[in-house]
Coordinates of C-alpha atoms and ligand atoms in Angstrom, one line a residue:
Chain P
M1 CA 14.3 -85.9 60.9
S2 CA 17.9 -86.6 61.4
R3 CA 20.5 -85.1 63.3
I4 CA 23.9 -84.9 61.5
V5 CA 27.3 -84.3 63.4
V6 CA 30.4 -83.9 61.4
H7 CA 33.5 -83.6 63.8
G8 CA 36.8 -83.0 62.5
L9 CA 36.7 -84.5 59.4
E10 CA 39.3 -85.0 56.6
K11 CA 39.8 -85.1 53.4
S12 CA 43.3 -85.6 50.9
Y13 CA 43.3 -87.4 47.6
G14 CA 47.3 -88.3 47.5
D15 CA 49.1 -85.6 48.3
A16 CA 46.0 -83.0 47.8
R17 CA 44.2 -82.0 50.6
V18 CA 40.5 -81.1 50.2
L19 CA 39.2 -80.9 53.6
E20 CA 40.4 -80.4 56.6
R21 CA 39.4 -80.0 60.2
V22 CA 35.4 -79.4 59.2
N23 CA 33.2 -79.8 62.1
V24 CA 29.8 -79.2 61.9
V25 CA 26.4 -80.2 64.0
A26 CA 22.8 -79.9 62.0
E27 CA 20.3 -80.7 64.0
A28 CA 17.2 -82.2 62.3
G29 CA 14.8 -80.4 59.7
E30 CA 17.7 -77.5 59.6
F31 CA 18.4 -77.1 56.0
L32 CA 22.3 -76.1 55.6
S33 CA 22.8 -74.1 52.3
L34 CA 26.7 -74.7 51.2
V35 CA 28.7 -71.6 49.7
G36 CA 32.1 -71.2 48.7
A37 CA 34.7 -70.8 45.4
S38 CA 34.5 -73.6 42.7
G39 CA 36.8 -76.2 43.6
C40 CA 37.2 -76.0 46.8
G41 CA 35.2 -79.4 47.9
K42 CA 31.6 -78.2 48.3
S43 CA 30.5 -82.1 46.4
T44 CA 33.7 -83.6 48.6
F45 CA 31.8 -82.9 51.3
L46 CA 28.7 -83.8 50.0
R47 CA 29.3 -87.4 48.6
I48 CA 31.3 -88.1 51.6
L49 CA 27.7 -87.5 53.4
L50 CA 26.1 -89.6 50.9
G51 CA 28.8 -92.1 51.4
Q52 CA 29.6 -92.9 48.2
E53 CA 33.0 -91.8 49.3
Q54 CA 35.5 -91.9 52.3
A55 CA 36.7 -89.4 55.1
S56 CA 40.3 -89.7 55.6
G57 CA 40.0 -88.7 59.4
G58 CA 37.2 -88.0 61.7
V59 CA 34.0 -88.7 62.0
V60 CA 30.5 -88.1 60.4
V61 CA 27.0 -89.4 62.5
V62 CA 23.8 -89.0 60.6
G63 CA 21.0 -90.5 62.6
D64 CA 22.3 -92.1 66.0
S65 CA 24.6 -93.8 64.2
P66 CA 28.0 -93.3 61.5
I67 CA 27.3 -92.9 58.3
V68 CA 27.5 -96.6 56.5
P69 CA 30.0 -96.0 54.2
Q70 CA 28.2 -96.4 51.2
P71 CA 24.6 -94.7 49.3
T72 CA 22.0 -96.2 51.9
P73 CA 17.5 -95.7 50.8
E74 CA 17.5 -93.1 54.2
R75 CA 20.1 -90.8 52.2
G76 CA 18.3 -89.0 49.3
I77 CA 20.6 -87.3 46.3
V78 CA 20.2 -85.0 43.4
F79 CA 22.5 -83.9 41.5
Q80 CA 22.9 -81.7 38.9
R81 CA 22.8 -83.7 35.9
Y82 CA 22.4 -87.6 35.8
S83 CA 19.8 -87.9 38.4
V84 CA 17.8 -89.9 36.3
F85 CA 18.0 -93.1 34.7
P86 CA 18.0 -92.3 30.8
H87 CA 16.5 -95.5 30.0
L88 CA 13.1 -94.9 31.8
T89 CA 10.0 -93.1 31.2
A90 CA 9.3 -90.5 33.7
L91 CA 6.7 -92.8 35.6
Q92 CA 8.8 -95.9 35.3
N93 CA 12.1 -93.7 36.8
V94 CA 9.3 -92.8 39.1
I95 CA 7.9 -96.6 39.9
L96 CA 11.9 -97.7 40.5
V97 CA 11.8 -96.6 43.7
E98 CA 9.3 -99.2 45.1
D99 CA 10.9 -101.6 42.2
F100 CA 14.2 -101.5 44.1
R101 CA 13.1 -101.4 47.6
S102 CA 10.6 -103.9 47.1
G103 CA 11.1 -105.6 44.5
G104 CA 12.9 -108.6 45.8
P105 CA 15.3 -110.5 43.5
F106 CA 13.8 -109.8 40.2
G107 CA 14.1 -105.6 41.1
R108 CA 10.4 -105.6 40.1
V109 CA 7.3 -105.4 42.0
F110 CA 4.0 -107.2 40.1
G111 CA 0.6 -107.4 41.1
V112 CA -1.2 -105.2 43.1
K113 CA 2.0 -103.6 44.5
R114 CA 2.4 -102.8 41.6
K115 CA -0.6 -100.8 41.3
R116 CA -0.2 -99.2 43.7
A117 CA 3.4 -98.1 43.0
R118 CA 2.0 -96.4 40.0
E119 CA -0.7 -94.8 41.8
E120 CA 1.5 -93.9 44.4
A121 CA 3.7 -92.8 41.2
E122 CA 1.2 -90.8 39.3
A123 CA 0.3 -89.0 42.5
M124 CA 4.1 -88.1 43.6
L125 CA 4.1 -86.9 39.3
E126 CA 0.9 -85.0 39.5
R127 CA 2.7 -83.1 42.7
V128 CA 5.9 -82.3 41.0
G129 CA 3.1 -81.5 37.8
L130 CA 4.9 -83.9 34.8
S131 CA 1.5 -86.4 35.1
H132 CA 1.6 -84.5 31.5
A133 CA 4.8 -86.1 30.7
R134 CA 5.1 -89.4 32.2
D135 CA 5.4 -91.9 29.1
L136 CA 8.6 -89.4 28.0
Y137 CA 12.2 -91.0 27.8
P138 CA 14.3 -88.2 30.3
A139 CA 16.1 -87.3 26.6
S140 CA 12.9 -85.4 26.2
L141 CA 12.3 -83.6 29.0
S142 CA 13.5 -80.2 29.6
G143 CA 16.6 -80.0 32.1
G144 CA 13.6 -77.9 34.4
M145 CA 11.2 -81.0 33.7
Q146 CA 14.6 -83.5 34.5
Q147 CA 15.6 -82.1 38.2
R148 CA 11.7 -81.9 38.9
L149 CA 11.6 -86.1 38.0
A150 CA 15.3 -86.1 39.5
I151 CA 13.3 -84.5 42.7
A152 CA 10.3 -86.4 43.0
Q153 CA 11.8 -89.7 42.5
T154 CA 14.1 -89.0 45.2
L155 CA 11.6 -88.0 48.1
L156 CA 10.1 -91.0 47.2
G157 CA 12.5 -92.9 48.9
R158 CA 11.2 -90.8 51.5
P159 CA 15.3 -90.4 52.8
R160 CA 15.6 -88.9 55.9
V161 CA 18.9 -86.4 54.4
L162 CA 18.1 -85.0 51.0
L163 CA 21.3 -84.0 49.6
L164 CA 21.5 -81.6 46.6
D165 CA 24.5 -81.0 44.9
E166 CA 24.0 -78.1 43.2
P167 CA 20.0 -79.6 41.7
F168 CA 18.9 -76.0 40.3
G169 CA 22.4 -75.1 38.7
A170 CA 21.7 -75.8 35.1
L171 CA 17.9 -74.0 35.2
D172 CA 16.9 -70.4 33.3
P173 CA 16.2 -68.1 36.3
G174 CA 12.2 -68.6 35.9
I175 CA 12.2 -72.1 35.8
R176 CA 14.6 -71.9 39.0
V177 CA 11.7 -70.5 41.1
E178 CA 9.1 -72.1 40.6
M179 CA 12.0 -75.0 41.8
H180 CA 12.8 -73.0 45.0
E181 CA 8.6 -73.3 45.6
L182 CA 8.2 -76.8 45.0
L183 CA 11.5 -77.6 47.1
T184 CA 10.3 -75.5 50.1
E185 CA 6.8 -77.0 50.2
I186 CA 8.2 -80.2 50.1
W187 CA 10.2 -79.2 53.1
T188 CA 8.2 -77.9 54.8
E189 CA 5.3 -80.6 54.1
H190 CA 8.5 -83.5 55.1
G191 CA 10.6 -81.4 57.4
M192 CA 13.7 -83.9 56.7
T193 CA 17.3 -82.5 56.8
V194 CA 18.1 -81.0 54.0
V195 CA 22.2 -79.6 52.9
M196 CA 22.1 -78.4 49.3
V197 CA 25.4 -77.3 47.6
T198 CA 25.4 -73.6 45.2
H199 CA 26.5 -71.0 43.5
D200 CA 24.2 -68.9 43.8
I201 CA 24.2 -66.9 47.4
G202 CA 20.7 -65.5 47.1
E203 CA 19.6 -69.0 46.4
A204 CA 21.8 -70.0 49.9
F205 CA 20.4 -67.7 51.4
K206 CA 16.3 -67.1 50.2
L207 CA 16.2 -71.2 51.2
G208 CA 18.4 -72.2 53.6
T209 CA 18.3 -71.7 57.7
R210 CA 22.1 -71.2 57.7
V211 CA 24.2 -70.7 55.7
L212 CA 27.7 -72.7 55.2
V213 CA 31.1 -71.1 53.9
F214 CA 33.3 -73.0 52.5
D215 CA 37.3 -71.6 52.0
K216 CA 41.3 -72.0 52.8
V217 CA 42.3 -70.4 56.1
R218 CA 46.2 -71.8 55.4
H219 CA 47.8 -71.4 52.1
D220 CA 50.8 -72.2 51.4
P221 CA 52.0 -70.7 48.4
Q222 CA 55.2 -73.3 47.0
F223 CA 51.8 -76.1 47.2
P224 CA 48.7 -74.6 46.9
S225 CA 47.1 -78.4 48.0
A226 CA 49.0 -78.3 50.8
Y227 CA 46.0 -77.1 52.7
G228 CA 42.2 -77.8 52.8
A229 CA 39.5 -75.9 52.7
T230 CA 37.1 -75.7 56.2
I231 CA 34.2 -74.0 56.8
T232 CA 35.1 -69.8 57.6
Y233 CA 31.2 -69.2 58.7
D234 CA 28.5 -70.3 59.6
L235 CA 25.5 -67.7 59.8
K236 CA 22.1 -68.9 61.3
L237 CA 19.0 -67.1 59.4
D238 CA 15.7 -66.5 61.1
R239 CA 13.0 -67.7 58.8
K240 CA 11.4 -64.6 59.5
T241 CA 13.5 -62.3 60.0
R242 CA 16.2 -62.9 56.8
A243 CA 19.6 -61.7 56.5
S244 CA 20.4 -58.7 55.6
S245 CA 21.9 -57.0 53.0
Q246 CA 25.1 -56.7 54.8
D247 CA 25.1 -60.8 55.8
V248 CA 25.1 -61.6 51.9
A249 CA 27.3 -59.1 50.7
K250 CA 29.3 -60.9 53.2
V251 CA 29.2 -64.3 52.1
A252 CA 29.2 -63.5 48.4
S253 CA 33.0 -61.2 49.0
M254 CA 33.7 -64.3 50.8
V255 CA 33.0 -66.4 48.4
G256 CA 34.2 -63.8 46.0
T257 CA 31.1 -64.5 43.4
A258 CA 30.9 -61.8 40.7
R259 CA 27.2 -61.5 40.7
L260 CA 26.8 -59.9 44.6
D261 CA 24.2 -57.3 43.2
T262 CA 22.0 -60.5 41.8
A263 CA 22.9 -61.7 45.0
V264 CA 21.4 -58.9 47.3
A265 CA 18.7 -58.6 44.8
T266 CA 17.4 -62.1 44.6
T267 CA 17.3 -61.8 48.8
A268 CA 16.1 -58.4 48.7
S269 CA 13.3 -58.9 46.4
Q270 CA 11.6 -61.7 48.7
G271 CA 11.3 -58.8 51.5
R272 CA 9.7 -60.7 54.6
P273 CA 6.4 -63.3 53.8
Chain J
M1 CA 17.5 -92.2 -0.8
F2 CA 18.6 -92.0 -5.3
L3 CA 22.2 -90.3 -4.4
G4 CA 22.8 -93.7 -2.0
A5 CA 21.4 -96.0 -5.0
L6 CA 24.5 -94.4 -7.3
P7 CA 27.9 -96.1 -7.1
F8 CA 25.4 -99.6 -6.9
L9 CA 24.0 -98.8 -10.6
V10 CA 28.0 -97.4 -11.5
V11 CA 29.2 -99.9 -10.4
A12 CA 26.9 -102.6 -12.0
V13 CA 26.8 -100.7 -15.6
A14 CA 30.2 -100.6 -15.0
Y15 CA 30.4 -104.6 -14.8
L16 CA 28.0 -105.3 -17.6
V17 CA 29.6 -103.1 -20.2
T18 CA 33.3 -105.2 -19.0
S19 CA 31.9 -108.3 -19.2
G20 CA 29.9 -107.4 -22.5
E21 CA 32.5 -106.4 -24.4
R22 CA 35.1 -109.4 -23.3
L23 CA 31.9 -112.0 -24.0
A24 CA 32.1 -109.9 -26.8
A25 CA 35.1 -111.3 -27.8
N26 CA 35.8 -114.7 -26.8
P27 CA 32.2 -116.1 -25.8
N28 CA 34.1 -118.8 -23.4
D29 CA 35.5 -116.6 -21.1
K30 CA 35.0 -117.4 -17.8
L31 CA 36.4 -114.5 -16.0
L32 CA 33.2 -111.5 -15.6
P33 CA 30.4 -114.2 -17.2
S34 CA 27.2 -112.1 -18.3
A35 CA 24.3 -111.6 -15.6
V36 CA 22.1 -113.7 -17.3
H37 CA 24.2 -117.0 -17.1
M38 CA 25.5 -116.0 -13.3
W39 CA 21.3 -115.8 -12.4
S40 CA 21.6 -118.9 -13.9
A41 CA 24.4 -120.5 -12.5
F42 CA 22.6 -119.6 -9.0
L43 CA 19.5 -120.6 -9.6
D44 CA 20.5 -124.2 -10.5
L45 CA 22.5 -124.1 -6.9
A46 CA 19.3 -123.2 -5.1
T47 CA 16.4 -125.7 -6.8
V48 CA 18.1 -128.1 -8.6
P49 CA 19.2 -131.2 -6.1
D50 CA 23.3 -131.7 -6.2
R51 CA 23.8 -135.0 -8.6
R52 CA 25.8 -137.1 -6.1
S53 CA 24.0 -135.9 -3.0
G54 CA 20.4 -135.3 -3.7
D55 CA 21.0 -131.4 -2.1
L56 CA 19.7 -128.0 -2.8
I57 CA 23.2 -127.1 -2.5
L58 CA 23.1 -123.1 -1.9
W59 CA 20.7 -124.2 1.0
V60 CA 22.7 -126.3 2.4
D61 CA 25.5 -124.4 2.5
T62 CA 23.8 -121.1 3.9
Y63 CA 22.4 -123.3 6.9
A64 CA 25.4 -124.0 7.7
S65 CA 27.4 -121.2 7.9
L66 CA 24.3 -118.8 9.3
I67 CA 24.9 -122.0 11.8
R68 CA 28.5 -121.4 12.0
L69 CA 28.0 -118.0 12.5
F70 CA 24.8 -117.9 15.4
I71 CA 26.5 -120.5 17.5
G72 CA 29.8 -118.4 17.5
V73 CA 28.6 -114.6 17.7
G74 CA 25.9 -115.4 20.2
A75 CA 28.1 -116.7 22.6
A76 CA 30.1 -114.4 21.6
T77 CA 27.7 -112.0 23.4
F78 CA 27.1 -113.5 26.4
I79 CA 30.4 -114.2 27.2
A80 CA 30.5 -110.1 26.4
L81 CA 27.7 -109.1 28.4
T82 CA 28.5 -111.6 31.5
L83 CA 32.0 -111.1 31.3
G84 CA 32.2 -107.6 30.0
I85 CA 29.3 -106.5 33.3
A86 CA 31.4 -108.5 35.9
I87 CA 34.4 -106.7 35.1
G88 CA 33.0 -103.2 34.4
F89 CA 30.9 -103.3 37.9
I90 CA 33.0 -105.3 40.1
P91 CA 36.5 -104.0 40.8
R92 CA 37.8 -106.6 41.8
V93 CA 37.0 -109.1 38.9
R94 CA 38.1 -105.6 36.8
A95 CA 41.7 -105.9 38.7
L96 CA 41.9 -109.3 37.9
L97 CA 40.4 -109.7 34.3
L98 CA 40.9 -106.6 32.7
P99 CA 44.9 -106.4 31.9
F100 CA 44.5 -110.4 30.5
V101 CA 41.4 -109.1 27.9
T102 CA 42.7 -106.2 26.6
V103 CA 46.0 -107.8 26.0
V104 CA 43.7 -110.9 24.1
C105 CA 42.0 -108.2 22.1
V106 CA 45.3 -107.8 20.2
I107 CA 46.4 -111.7 19.8
P108 CA 45.3 -112.0 16.0
P109 CA 42.7 -114.6 15.9
L110 CA 44.2 -116.5 12.3
A111 CA 47.1 -117.0 13.8
L112 CA 45.3 -119.0 16.7
L113 CA 43.8 -120.8 14.3
P114 CA 46.3 -123.8 13.7
I115 CA 45.6 -124.4 17.3
L116 CA 42.4 -124.8 17.8
F117 CA 42.5 -127.5 14.4
I118 CA 45.4 -129.3 16.2
A119 CA 43.4 -129.6 19.6
L120 CA 39.7 -129.1 18.9
G121 CA 40.0 -131.6 15.4
L122 CA 38.8 -130.4 12.2
G123 CA 34.6 -130.3 13.4
E124 CA 31.9 -128.0 13.6
T125 CA 34.0 -126.7 17.6
A126 CA 37.3 -125.5 16.2
K127 CA 35.2 -123.3 13.9
I128 CA 32.3 -122.3 16.6
T129 CA 35.4 -121.5 18.8
L130 CA 36.9 -119.7 16.3
I131 CA 34.5 -117.3 16.0
A132 CA 33.4 -117.2 19.3
T133 CA 37.1 -115.8 20.4
G134 CA 38.0 -114.3 17.4
V135 CA 35.0 -111.9 18.1
A136 CA 34.4 -111.9 22.3
P137 CA 37.7 -110.6 23.6
V138 CA 37.5 -106.9 21.4
M139 CA 33.1 -107.3 22.8
V140 CA 34.4 -108.3 26.5
R141 CA 36.7 -104.9 26.7
D142 CA 34.0 -102.9 25.0
I143 CA 30.7 -104.0 26.7
A144 CA 33.2 -103.6 30.2
N145 CA 33.9 -100.0 28.9
R146 CA 30.7 -98.9 28.4
V147 CA 29.8 -100.3 32.3
I148 CA 33.0 -98.1 33.6
D149 CA 32.1 -95.3 32.1
L150 CA 28.3 -95.7 33.7
P151 CA 27.6 -92.0 35.5
P152 CA 29.1 -92.5 38.8
E153 CA 25.9 -90.1 39.8
L154 CA 23.3 -93.0 38.8
V155 CA 24.6 -95.6 40.6
A156 CA 24.9 -94.0 43.9
K157 CA 21.6 -92.4 43.2
A158 CA 20.6 -96.3 43.0
Q159 CA 21.8 -97.4 45.6
T160 CA 20.3 -94.8 47.5
L161 CA 16.7 -96.4 46.4
G162 CA 17.9 -98.7 47.4
G163 CA 19.4 -101.3 44.7
N164 CA 21.5 -103.8 45.6
S165 CA 24.8 -105.0 42.9
W166 CA 22.4 -107.7 41.7
T167 CA 19.0 -105.5 41.3
M168 CA 21.6 -102.5 40.1
V169 CA 22.7 -104.6 37.6
L170 CA 19.2 -105.6 36.5
R171 CA 17.4 -102.7 36.7
F172 CA 20.3 -100.1 35.6
V173 CA 23.8 -101.4 34.6
L174 CA 21.9 -104.0 31.9
P175 CA 19.5 -102.1 29.8
Q176 CA 22.6 -99.1 29.7
V177 CA 24.7 -100.9 28.1
M178 CA 21.9 -103.0 25.9
P179 CA 22.4 -100.6 22.9
R180 CA 25.7 -101.1 23.5
L181 CA 25.8 -104.8 22.7
L182 CA 24.1 -104.3 19.9
T183 CA 26.5 -102.4 18.2
C184 CA 29.1 -104.4 19.6
V185 CA 27.2 -107.3 17.7
R186 CA 27.3 -105.3 14.3
L187 CA 30.5 -104.5 14.4
A188 CA 31.4 -108.0 15.6
L189 CA 29.7 -109.3 12.2
G190 CA 32.6 -107.9 9.8
P191 CA 35.0 -110.4 11.3
A192 CA 33.0 -113.3 12.0
W193 CA 32.1 -113.7 8.8
L194 CA 36.1 -113.3 8.0
F195 CA 36.6 -116.0 10.6
L196 CA 34.0 -118.8 9.6
I197 CA 34.9 -118.2 5.6
A198 CA 38.5 -119.1 6.5
A199 CA 37.9 -121.4 9.0
E200 CA 35.1 -123.3 5.9
A201 CA 37.6 -122.6 3.5
I202 CA 40.7 -124.9 4.8
A203 CA 38.5 -127.9 6.4
S204 CA 34.5 -128.5 5.7
T205 CA 32.8 -130.3 3.3
E206 CA 29.7 -127.6 3.2
G207 CA 29.8 -123.9 4.0
L208 CA 29.7 -120.8 1.8
G209 CA 32.7 -120.2 2.6
Y210 CA 33.7 -124.2 1.3
R211 CA 32.0 -123.3 -1.7
I212 CA 34.1 -120.0 -2.9
F213 CA 37.0 -121.6 -2.4
L214 CA 35.7 -125.5 -3.7
V215 CA 34.5 -123.9 -6.9
R216 CA 38.0 -121.3 -7.2
R217 CA 40.0 -124.5 -8.6
Y218 CA 37.8 -124.6 -11.4
L219 CA 37.3 -120.2 -12.0
S220 CA 33.7 -120.7 -11.5
M221 CA 33.3 -116.8 -11.4
D222 CA 29.6 -117.6 -12.1
V223 CA 29.4 -119.1 -9.0
I224 CA 32.1 -116.9 -7.1
L225 CA 30.4 -113.8 -8.1
P226 CA 26.6 -114.6 -6.9
Y227 CA 27.8 -116.4 -3.9
V228 CA 29.8 -113.3 -2.5
A229 CA 26.3 -110.9 -3.4
W230 CA 24.1 -113.7 -1.8
I231 CA 26.5 -113.3 1.2
T232 CA 26.3 -109.6 0.7
L233 CA 22.5 -109.6 1.3
L234 CA 22.5 -112.1 3.9
A235 CA 25.3 -109.9 6.1
V236 CA 23.3 -107.3 5.0
M237 CA 19.8 -108.4 6.6
T238 CA 20.9 -109.7 9.6
D239 CA 22.4 -106.3 10.4
W240 CA 18.8 -104.6 9.4
L241 CA 17.5 -106.6 12.0
L242 CA 19.6 -105.6 14.4
V243 CA 19.1 -102.0 14.1
R244 CA 15.4 -103.1 14.8
L245 CA 15.8 -105.0 17.8
S246 CA 18.0 -102.2 19.2
H247 CA 14.9 -99.9 18.3
A248 CA 12.2 -103.0 20.4
V249 CA 14.4 -103.3 23.6
S250 CA 15.9 -99.9 23.9
P251 CA 13.6 -97.5 22.1
W252 CA 15.0 -94.1 24.8
A253 CA 18.3 -94.2 23.1
H254 CA 16.8 -93.8 19.0
P255 CA 14.8 -91.0 20.2
V256 CA 12.7 -90.0 17.3
E257 CA 14.3 -87.2 15.3
G258 CA 12.3 -83.7 14.8
K259 CA 10.6 -82.9 11.6
Ligands
LIG1 N1 38.3 -88.1 42.6 C1 39.3 -87.5 43.1 N2 40.3 -87.5 42.5 C2 41.3 -86.8 42.7 N3 41.3 -85.1 43.2 C3 39.9 -84.7 43.3 C4 39.0 -86.0 43.5 N4 37.9 -85.0 43.3 C5 38.2 -84.0 43.5 N5 39.1 -83.6 43.3 C6 39.3 -82.9 43.8 O1 39.0 -81.8 45.1 C7 39.4 -80.7 44.9 C8 37.5 -80.4 45.3 O2 36.6 -80.9 44.5 P1 34.9 -80.4 44.4 O3 34.4 -81.4 43.3 O4 34.1 -80.9 46.1 O5 34.7 -79.4 44.4 P2 33.7 -78.1 44.4 O6 33.2 -77.1 45.5 O7 32.8 -79.1 44.9 O8 33.4 -77.2 43.0 P3 32.4 -77.3 42.3 O9 32.1 -75.2 42.8 O10 33.5 -76.5 41.2 O11 31.3 -77.7 42.0 C9 39.3 -80.2 43.8 O12 40.6 -79.5 44.0 C10 39.8 -81.3 42.4 O13 40.0 -81.4 42.0
LIG2 MG1 30.7 -79.0 43.1

């Protein structure tokens, strides 16, 4: 629903350069998978898109205007951890969206509005299969349930851009497949632009319409942090034909993953829809 | 349950045995009065009006001390909450005040006592101020640190859901620091009693600490020991109430233990 344009993006922490010369244009409704070696700056890139962190140079445009330098409701985020509020039950976590959006100075909606917010929240929990757990606190939810809750909460904010930082990284493989289905359904339904960071190459190919690889192109052996990472490979996927295993192998080798076999297997096994 | 009661029993028995031996040797011994003697002295203070003032001394003392304690600790709690959240959540306030609070934390509060008495007189204000200034800095620092430690991910999340600084404090920061705040109050009550008794010992006309130091002159262990036990009981009850309060206010922070 929203175009993302990144041009000449740079990011340094003191002397350490993390990102440099990052250029991407993502059309509205695209699903970008970001992969790359650990510590190469994927999360940093995502935090800049979110507005949680400021770029040291370059432009980032979301929609029609440069991004506001702080998180706003047009961008939703799901992190690997710390994505739901531990002091609220599942249902309260989801109602909180409406509380923040139109609750005024109390940060809370009352009366008819609350009733409607509650119904909407219950429907959303039903949607992600958490109806039975609505009165539990996050501490008593499993990792998968917490991530579903985080996704439900984020979706209720109706973001135009959905940012995901290894959202399924801590989940068991079985649960992960379930979450993939959920995410794909939701994305097909809402058509928002998605940017997802992942370490799982198979997941990147399975979900994305486009896979971006972050890596350093320049190296200074004396001073390893002199140069930052940029996008070294940009592969558009066709939802119909799927990626070939050569593509997967190539990306996997660029990222230096040890799990090439599983990556190829995941992608191959799903075959053509 | 039984194991926890054992040390109490040992101390009680040890006291009774030693006290019994001493009293057998010298029935007028004042140092370790018998349990019966202490109980009757305590009952006298609790139920027989004082000959001079007509007051029930124990209750007057208890009331005076608890009022001072609660106002002092209450003020400190309020300061800790407002200042702690401001320092923890607003970077500019943090830059301005955190170094100051950190330094103030290491001033020994009892050293301030003479200053407070000189500046505020010998009345209630000085005593309450001593308690408040004695415990507040550490509480402020604690709450500020707790707020600083809130995961930045959650702050970002709240912002993406449309929270502004004020609603985030209300719906996110405040409930998140509540359990920590109550723990702080529990920890602060120890020092608060210390400051209370110190202040009462020096300048007061009633109060639990005042009484203990008053009767010390007559070596009235039969009053001092029950008073110490009474203070202990009050402290234990306050602590227990605070734990219950924490469970009621922040059920999420006290997950039910699996069986
Ligand atoms: N606040 C910060 N201050 C200084 N350096 C930072 C900061 N945040 C990140 N970095 C550095 O930036 C680099 C990129 O970090 P980032 O978290 O973006 O990597 P990543 O690609 O997400 O890694 P991973 O795959 O392990 O999550 C790292 O070398 C990290 O040390
Ligand atoms: Mg990361």
